[in-house]
Amino acid sequence: MIKKFIFIIMSAVSFSFTTLGMELEDYYLQLKVKSLTDDFFMGKYDSLNDEIYLGMNSFFYFMELYDIDVDIKRKKIFGKIDKQEIKITFEDDECAILDDELYVKLEVLAEKLNFKSAKFSSEDLRIVIEPRFELPYEKREKGKLNRLRLDLSKEEEEKKIDVEMPRKLFTPGLVKLGYRQPNLKNNSYNVNYEYASQLFYGEFYMSGGIKPERDIDYGNLTYSNILGGNDLVLGNFSLIIPSFLDVETKTIGVSLDSNGTYMTRDGGITIVKGEAIDAESIELYRNNFLLDYKNYGDEGFRDKNFEFRVNDGVINSNYILKIYYRNGRIEERIVYSLSDSDLLKKGKNRYSLQVGKTDGTENHQRVGKYFYGVTDNITLGIGGMRLTSVEGEEYKFLENDILFRTGTNKFPLMIQYKNYYDYQNHENNFESTIEQKIFDYNLKYTYNEYSKKIDIDNKIKNYKSVSVGKSFGRNYIELGESKTQETTGATEKYIYGLIDTSIFYPLYTSLRVEKNINGYNKRIAYNPYISYMGSNGFSIMANTRIEKINDGDYIKEYSLRANLRRQEIVKNKLYADLGFEVRYRDGYRRPTYGITFDIELDDFIYTRISSSSNFDEKGKHSNGTGIQVDKTIDLSDPKRQISKNISLKNSWVYGKVFLDANNNGVFDEGEEVLSNVGIMADNVIFYSNGDGDYIAEGLYSTNVIELKVDRRTIDPMTKYLKETLKIKTRKSAGMRIDIPINIVSMVAGNIWKSEDFTEREFMQKLTMVNILLEKDGKVIDEVRPEFDGMFFFESVSAGEYKIKFEYLGQDEIGFSLPEVDVKIETLGTDMGEYFDGFDTVLIRK
């Protein structure tokens, strides 16, 4: 009898765990329902059937649905969701009762509660649920939005600048003197200068040489964002013109435009051009992966201008430049495409004008354009240009542009058409692009046709290409065809395929296969590529091209480049760069290779020693060591030590960090100064010295800069009340901003339950309560109460406030005290306090 009884008990236990062939185990999962996330939500997992079970009480509590009752014995849930009555009973094979909880299969719950979707991944133990009903937190957010609509729009708030340095007639500015001797073995050297300041309410920059010759090689006066979002430049600038014209872009004159870096495509070659003053190296990324880089002095990067030529034929690509400046600042610059104009909103316009002479040859150049948004989906443009080529050939064009977009968000279609009418020879040149997105596929068709004059000058009659690309996960694949017809009648036609992947990130690999399908010149080329970009400044790129031509011969070319950038040897004083490159190409006797080593002393005087060793294709060895010395002087304060090799076109902010005892925001005599406080500007932290003084140098002044205090470097009961100060500086000038640190306190209270509510109702109503802290009629903070009604505001400075209680639901719910006055006093104290007792009662109206 006893054995029979034990068998029955064991069978019942076993059945509860293995009903119908399932074995449930405890698993901690990441549960995500809309914006709600719990990284340690406990569920039950049936490994035999790869199914997940959720506990009903914990699941509804997570979503704050307190109106749902769970009847464990009857395997039933009932109540209200978003004012809709629900009443659901689960079958035995759909649920399990364990640990005094009702567990239900995820797919069953999703079906019976009519979820939009419910996905479970057994690989990363993650559940993502998208219900059709509105959750309590969404209702709270709607209530907040209704209040925020009475304030400034978010967009206007983001554009707001707290402090802006005014334009000035003149400031002393910065001057940099430099000495360069590329090779210490010979006597060749040069002494140069740079000067930058505010002049005539604009930004002036000039550079040139002192010895062996005295000259001015570059200079301009810039008025940033002065007209229609454009920069007005007087002096040197880069001319922006169509890629099919052989015209020198370095120009002296007047430019009203906003695009300093741009990209053109000439057949299968992508050309990226721009200007970067005081840059020491530039990296080019395609679709966020390192593609190429140049160090200052390399071919294609001299005299502040740079150029990348990417012979890849990839059409669906986005390019980004990462520019490393000598002062340590890093800039990421999106590459603007001349063929990819932006649509304008209806009634909006954009214009640009460039007039001048080519630097050196003094050929006259004139370009003017105007764009207007006819509707939100149609933009029209007109323009004119009179240009002179390198060979002295004159071009006279009228330009017409049409930019049209249609389709839905899932299937957008973009059509661009540019016509260049040669009114001197009465001929047309046009470039057209059609882009279509279908789900995750990107299709692009390009057709360019050129006039007889352009055909004769540049040997190109027309160009056609079509491609389709798709991203999936960390992979991208593209297939395309391109055809170029030349003046001679020869046609270059090829098909290509490309696949790249970052599965092994930060390692990036790609393979491009290209086949020429002309009848008389068939060849195929394989171009594997690999790059690595480490967080420690190390990068490496390996590129191979193997080409098989008609007779079966192979032409092979290999290159390997590695760079180790700015390694700190002695803290804040000594840095080193190491570079290595090897190349091999058929036809050479042996590979060419070289190594460079730079040492940088970045202190009172900037010193850089460079050494290189190279072997050419004939095996001849050459080496050399050079030196560069720079000294920057602030003419407004020549004694100020500028510790970094600061870019002259940047700005600086300085001031005092102090404990604001009387809360007036001004440094008064006797107030305590604070040392070692971190001030973050332009994503770099600067620290105050023993006198409380800080200076933030090398700021990129064309952007709005966010000034913040590193909270970790000040006492927990103090705070910089602005959180983030948005400032606008001017190039080559300093601006004083003192940083007051205030003593802060904690304010707490309770929302109590009245007899109008049960415990469950009280918890449910609290989910729709928002508590505001106002000062001078403005909301400075808002919080939600805890599940028991307690609330608190942290980091409250001295002053008079109001605490206001809001019920965001639609029920007739109110408070015994809708608002409470608060007065915080910390005068005469050196630390904050805890203020509580600001209570109210939740009631029915």
Short mmCIF file of N, CA and C in Angstrom, two decimals, residues 654-749:
data_model
loop_
_atom_site.label_atom_id
_atom_site.label_comp_id
_atom_site.label_asym_id
_atom_site.label_seq_id
_atom_site.Cartn_x
_atom_site.Cartn_y
_atom_site.Cartn_z
N TYR A 654 37.85 78.90 -22.22
CA TYR A 654 38.57 78.91 -20.95
C TYR A 654 37.68 79.52 -19.87
N GLY A 655 38.05 79.33 -18.62
CA GLY A 655 37.27 79.91 -17.53
C GLY A 655 37.67 79.31 -16.20
N LYS A 656 36.84 79.54 -15.19
CA LYS A 656 37.11 79.10 -13.83
C LYS A 656 35.98 78.18 -13.36
N VAL A 657 36.35 77.11 -12.66
CA VAL A 657 35.39 76.19 -12.06
C VAL A 657 35.34 76.48 -10.57
N PHE A 658 34.13 76.74 -10.04
CA PHE A 658 34.03 77.17 -8.63
C PHE A 658 32.74 76.65 -8.01
N LEU A 659 32.73 76.61 -6.67
CA LEU A 659 31.53 76.21 -5.93
C LEU A 659 30.69 77.46 -5.71
N ASP A 660 29.52 77.47 -6.35
CA ASP A 660 28.66 78.67 -6.35
C ASP A 660 27.83 78.71 -5.06
N ALA A 661 28.41 79.30 -4.01
CA ALA A 661 27.78 79.27 -2.68
C ALA A 661 26.46 80.04 -2.64
N ASN A 662 26.37 81.18 -3.34
CA ASN A 662 25.14 81.98 -3.29
C ASN A 662 24.23 81.76 -4.50
N ASN A 663 24.55 80.77 -5.35
CA ASN A 663 23.69 80.36 -6.47
C ASN A 663 23.37 81.48 -7.45
N ASN A 664 24.32 82.42 -7.64
CA ASN A 664 24.06 83.50 -8.59
C ASN A 664 24.73 83.27 -9.94
N GLY A 665 25.45 82.16 -10.08
CA GLY A 665 26.08 81.82 -11.34
C GLY A 665 27.32 82.62 -11.69
N VAL A 666 27.78 83.47 -10.78
CA VAL A 666 28.94 84.33 -11.02
C VAL A 666 30.00 84.04 -9.96
N PHE A 667 31.27 84.03 -10.36
CA PHE A 667 32.35 83.80 -9.41
C PHE A 667 32.57 85.05 -8.57
N ASP A 668 32.28 84.93 -7.28
CA ASP A 668 32.45 86.04 -6.35
C ASP A 668 33.66 85.81 -5.47
N GLU A 669 34.22 86.89 -4.99
CA GLU A 669 35.40 86.81 -4.14
C GLU A 669 35.09 85.97 -2.89
N GLY A 670 35.99 85.06 -2.58
CA GLY A 670 35.81 84.22 -1.41
C GLY A 670 35.19 82.87 -1.71
N GLU A 671 34.62 82.69 -2.92
CA GLU A 671 34.03 81.39 -3.25
C GLU A 671 35.14 80.38 -3.57
N GLU A 672 34.89 79.13 -3.23
CA GLU A 672 35.89 78.08 -3.35
C GLU A 672 36.08 77.66 -4.81
N VAL A 673 37.35 77.62 -5.26
CA VAL A 673 37.64 77.12 -6.61
C VAL A 673 37.85 75.62 -6.53
N LEU A 674 37.57 74.93 -7.64
CA LEU A 674 37.63 73.47 -7.66
C LEU A 674 38.68 73.02 -8.67
N SER A 675 39.58 72.16 -8.24
CA SER A 675 40.63 71.64 -9.11
C SER A 675 40.29 70.23 -9.56
N ASN A 676 40.96 69.80 -10.63
CA ASN A 676 40.80 68.45 -11.20
C ASN A 676 39.36 68.12 -11.58
N VAL A 677 38.60 69.13 -11.96
CA VAL A 677 37.24 68.91 -12.47
C VAL A 677 37.33 68.72 -13.98
N GLY A 678 36.74 67.64 -14.48
CA GLY A 678 36.79 67.35 -15.91
C GLY A 678 35.73 68.11 -16.68
N ILE A 679 36.16 68.90 -17.68
CA ILE A 679 35.26 69.64 -18.56
C ILE A 679 35.35 68.98 -19.93
N MET A 680 34.22 68.44 -20.40
CA MET A 680 34.21 67.76 -21.69
C MET A 680 33.73 68.71 -22.78
N ALA A 681 34.54 68.84 -23.83
CA ALA A 681 34.19 69.68 -24.98
C ALA A 681 34.68 68.99 -26.24
N ASP A 682 33.81 68.86 -27.24
CA ASP A 682 34.19 68.20 -28.49
C ASP A 682 34.69 66.78 -28.23
N ASN A 683 34.07 66.10 -27.23
CA ASN A 683 34.39 64.72 -26.87
C ASN A 683 35.79 64.54 -26.32
N VAL A 684 36.41 65.62 -25.85
CA VAL A 684 37.72 65.56 -25.20
C VAL A 684 37.57 66.16 -23.81
N ILE A 685 38.21 65.54 -22.78
CA ILE A 685 38.11 66.03 -21.41
C ILE A 685 39.33 66.88 -21.07
N PHE A 686 39.07 68.07 -20.54
CA PHE A 686 40.11 68.97 -20.06
C PHE A 686 39.89 69.18 -18.55
N TYR A 687 40.98 69.30 -17.77
CA TYR A 687 40.87 69.37 -16.32
C TYR A 687 41.30 70.74 -15.79
N SER A 688 40.61 71.19 -14.74
CA SER A 688 40.95 72.47 -14.10
C SER A 688 42.20 72.29 -13.24
N ASN A 689 42.99 73.36 -13.12
CA ASN A 689 44.22 73.29 -12.34
C ASN A 689 43.96 73.67 -10.87
N GLY A 690 45.03 73.88 -10.10
CA GLY A 690 44.88 74.19 -8.67
C GLY A 690 44.18 75.50 -8.41
N ASP A 691 44.16 76.41 -9.37
CA ASP A 691 43.46 77.69 -9.21
C ASP A 691 42.05 77.64 -9.77
N GLY A 692 41.61 76.44 -10.17
CA GLY A 692 40.26 76.29 -10.71
C GLY A 692 40.13 76.70 -12.16
N ASP A 693 41.25 77.01 -12.83
CA ASP A 693 41.21 77.46 -14.22
C ASP A 693 41.31 76.27 -15.18
N TYR A 694 40.54 76.30 -16.24
CA TYR A 694 40.61 75.28 -17.28
C TYR A 694 40.73 75.95 -18.63
N ILE A 695 41.26 75.23 -19.60
CA ILE A 695 41.27 75.72 -20.97
C ILE A 695 41.04 74.53 -21.89
N ALA A 696 40.03 74.62 -22.73
CA ALA A 696 39.68 73.56 -23.69
C ALA A 696 40.11 74.04 -25.06
N GLU A 697 41.19 73.44 -25.60
CA GLU A 697 41.77 73.88 -26.85
C GLU A 697 41.36 72.97 -28.00
N GLY A 698 41.62 73.47 -29.22
CA GLY A 698 41.44 72.65 -30.41
C GLY A 698 40.01 72.30 -30.72
N LEU A 699 39.07 73.20 -30.43
CA LEU A 699 37.66 72.91 -30.67
C LEU A 699 37.30 73.16 -32.13
N TYR A 700 36.46 72.28 -32.67
CA TYR A 700 36.06 72.38 -34.07
C TYR A 700 34.95 73.41 -34.17
N SER A 701 35.30 74.62 -34.54
CA SER A 701 34.42 75.75 -34.30
C SER A 701 33.28 75.91 -35.30
N THR A 702 33.23 75.12 -36.38
CA THR A 702 32.10 75.26 -37.30
C THR A 702 30.85 74.56 -36.77
N ASN A 703 31.00 73.74 -35.74
CA ASN A 703 29.85 73.03 -35.16
C ASN A 703 29.44 73.67 -33.84
N VAL A 704 28.20 73.36 -33.42
CA VAL A 704 27.78 73.71 -32.07
C VAL A 704 28.45 72.73 -31.12
N ILE A 705 29.14 73.24 -30.11
CA ILE A 705 29.93 72.41 -29.20
C ILE A 705 29.16 72.26 -27.89
N GLU A 706 29.10 71.03 -27.39
CA GLU A 706 28.44 70.76 -26.12
C GLU A 706 29.48 70.73 -25.01
N LEU A 707 29.29 71.60 -24.03
CA LEU A 707 30.19 71.70 -22.89
C LEU A 707 29.53 71.00 -21.71
N LYS A 708 30.21 69.99 -21.15
CA LYS A 708 29.65 69.22 -20.04
C LYS A 708 30.68 69.10 -18.92
N VAL A 709 30.18 68.81 -17.72
CA VAL A 709 31.05 68.53 -16.58
C VAL A 709 31.01 67.03 -16.32
N ASP A 710 32.18 66.43 -16.19
CA ASP A 710 32.26 65.01 -15.87
C ASP A 710 31.83 64.83 -14.41
N ARG A 711 30.62 64.28 -14.22
CA ARG A 711 30.05 64.18 -12.87
C ARG A 711 30.93 63.33 -11.94
N ARG A 712 31.74 62.47 -12.51
CA ARG A 712 32.60 61.61 -11.70
C ARG A 712 33.72 62.39 -11.02
N THR A 713 34.00 63.62 -11.51
CA THR A 713 35.12 64.39 -10.97
C THR A 713 34.67 65.44 -9.94
N ILE A 714 33.38 65.46 -9.58
CA ILE A 714 32.90 66.39 -8.56
C ILE A 714 32.15 65.61 -7.48
N ASP A 715 31.91 66.24 -6.35
CA ASP A 715 31.23 65.60 -5.23
C ASP A 715 29.82 65.16 -5.65
N PRO A 716 29.36 63.98 -5.19
CA PRO A 716 28.03 63.50 -5.59
C PRO A 716 26.89 64.43 -5.21
N MET A 717 27.10 65.27 -4.19
CA MET A 717 26.05 66.19 -3.75
C MET A 717 26.24 67.58 -4.35
N THR A 718 26.95 67.64 -5.48
CA THR A 718 27.07 68.88 -6.25
C THR A 718 26.76 68.57 -7.70
N LYS A 719 26.48 69.64 -8.47
CA LYS A 719 26.07 69.42 -9.85
C LYS A 719 26.24 70.70 -10.65
N TYR A 720 26.58 70.54 -11.94
CA TYR A 720 26.54 71.65 -12.88
C TYR A 720 25.14 71.68 -13.46
N LEU A 721 24.38 72.72 -13.12
CA LEU A 721 22.95 72.71 -13.36
C LEU A 721 22.57 72.73 -14.84
N LYS A 722 23.45 73.20 -15.72
CA LYS A 722 23.08 73.27 -17.13
C LYS A 722 23.08 71.89 -17.79
N GLU A 723 23.67 70.88 -17.14
CA GLU A 723 23.82 69.55 -17.74
C GLU A 723 24.67 69.64 -19.01
N THR A 724 24.13 70.27 -20.06
CA THR A 724 24.87 70.46 -21.30
C THR A 724 24.71 71.91 -21.75
N LEU A 725 25.84 72.60 -21.92
CA LEU A 725 25.83 73.98 -22.38
C LEU A 725 26.22 73.99 -23.86
N LYS A 726 25.30 74.42 -24.72
CA LYS A 726 25.57 74.47 -26.15
C LYS A 726 26.16 75.83 -26.50
N ILE A 727 27.38 75.78 -27.06
CA ILE A 727 28.08 77.02 -27.36
C ILE A 727 28.49 77.05 -28.83
N LYS A 728 28.64 78.24 -29.36
CA LYS A 728 29.09 78.45 -30.73
C LYS A 728 30.29 79.38 -30.67
N THR A 729 31.46 78.86 -31.05
CA THR A 729 32.67 79.67 -31.02
C THR A 729 32.97 80.20 -32.42
N ARG A 730 34.05 80.95 -32.52
CA ARG A 730 34.53 81.44 -33.80
C ARG A 730 35.96 80.97 -34.00
N LYS A 731 36.35 80.77 -35.24
CA LYS A 731 37.68 80.26 -35.52
C LYS A 731 38.76 81.22 -35.03
N SER A 732 39.83 80.63 -34.54
CA SER A 732 41.04 81.37 -34.15
C SER A 732 40.77 82.38 -33.05
N ALA A 733 39.85 82.06 -32.14
CA ALA A 733 39.52 82.98 -31.06
C ALA A 733 39.12 82.20 -29.82
N GLY A 734 39.30 82.82 -28.65
CA GLY A 734 38.93 82.19 -27.39
C GLY A 734 37.71 82.85 -26.77
N MET A 735 36.97 82.09 -25.96
CA MET A 735 35.76 82.59 -25.31
C MET A 735 35.77 82.14 -23.86
N ARG A 736 35.50 83.08 -22.94
CA ARG A 736 35.50 82.75 -21.51
C ARG A 736 34.12 82.28 -21.07
N ILE A 737 34.09 81.11 -20.43
CA ILE A 737 32.87 80.57 -19.84
C ILE A 737 33.22 79.99 -18.49
N ASP A 738 32.77 80.62 -17.42
CA ASP A 738 32.98 80.10 -16.07
C ASP A 738 31.97 78.99 -15.79
N ILE A 739 32.38 78.03 -14.96
CA ILE A 739 31.54 76.86 -14.67
C ILE A 739 31.17 76.88 -13.19
N PRO A 740 29.94 77.32 -12.85
CA PRO A 740 29.50 77.29 -11.44
C PRO A 740 28.99 75.90 -11.07
N ILE A 741 29.50 75.36 -9.97
CA ILE A 741 29.05 74.07 -9.45
C ILE A 741 28.17 74.33 -8.23
N ASN A 742 26.97 73.80 -8.23
CA ASN A 742 26.00 74.07 -7.18
C ASN A 742 25.84 72.89 -6.23
N ILE A 743 25.57 73.21 -4.95
CA ILE A 743 25.22 72.18 -3.97
C ILE A 743 23.79 71.74 -4.24
N VAL A 744 23.55 70.43 -4.25
CA VAL A 744 22.22 69.92 -4.56
C VAL A 744 21.72 69.03 -3.42
N SER A 745 20.40 68.90 -3.35
CA SER A 745 19.75 68.12 -2.30
C SER A 745 18.79 67.13 -2.93
N MET A 746 18.21 66.27 -2.08
CA MET A 746 17.21 65.31 -2.53
C MET A 746 15.86 65.69 -1.95
N VAL A 747 14.81 65.64 -2.77
CA VAL A 747 13.45 65.96 -2.36
C VAL A 747 12.59 64.71 -2.54
N ALA A 748 11.86 64.32 -1.50
CA ALA A 748 11.09 63.07 -1.55
C ALA A 748 9.70 63.27 -0.97
N GLY A 749 8.81 62.35 -1.31
CA GLY A 749 7.45 62.38 -0.79
C GLY A 749 6.74 61.07 -1.07
#
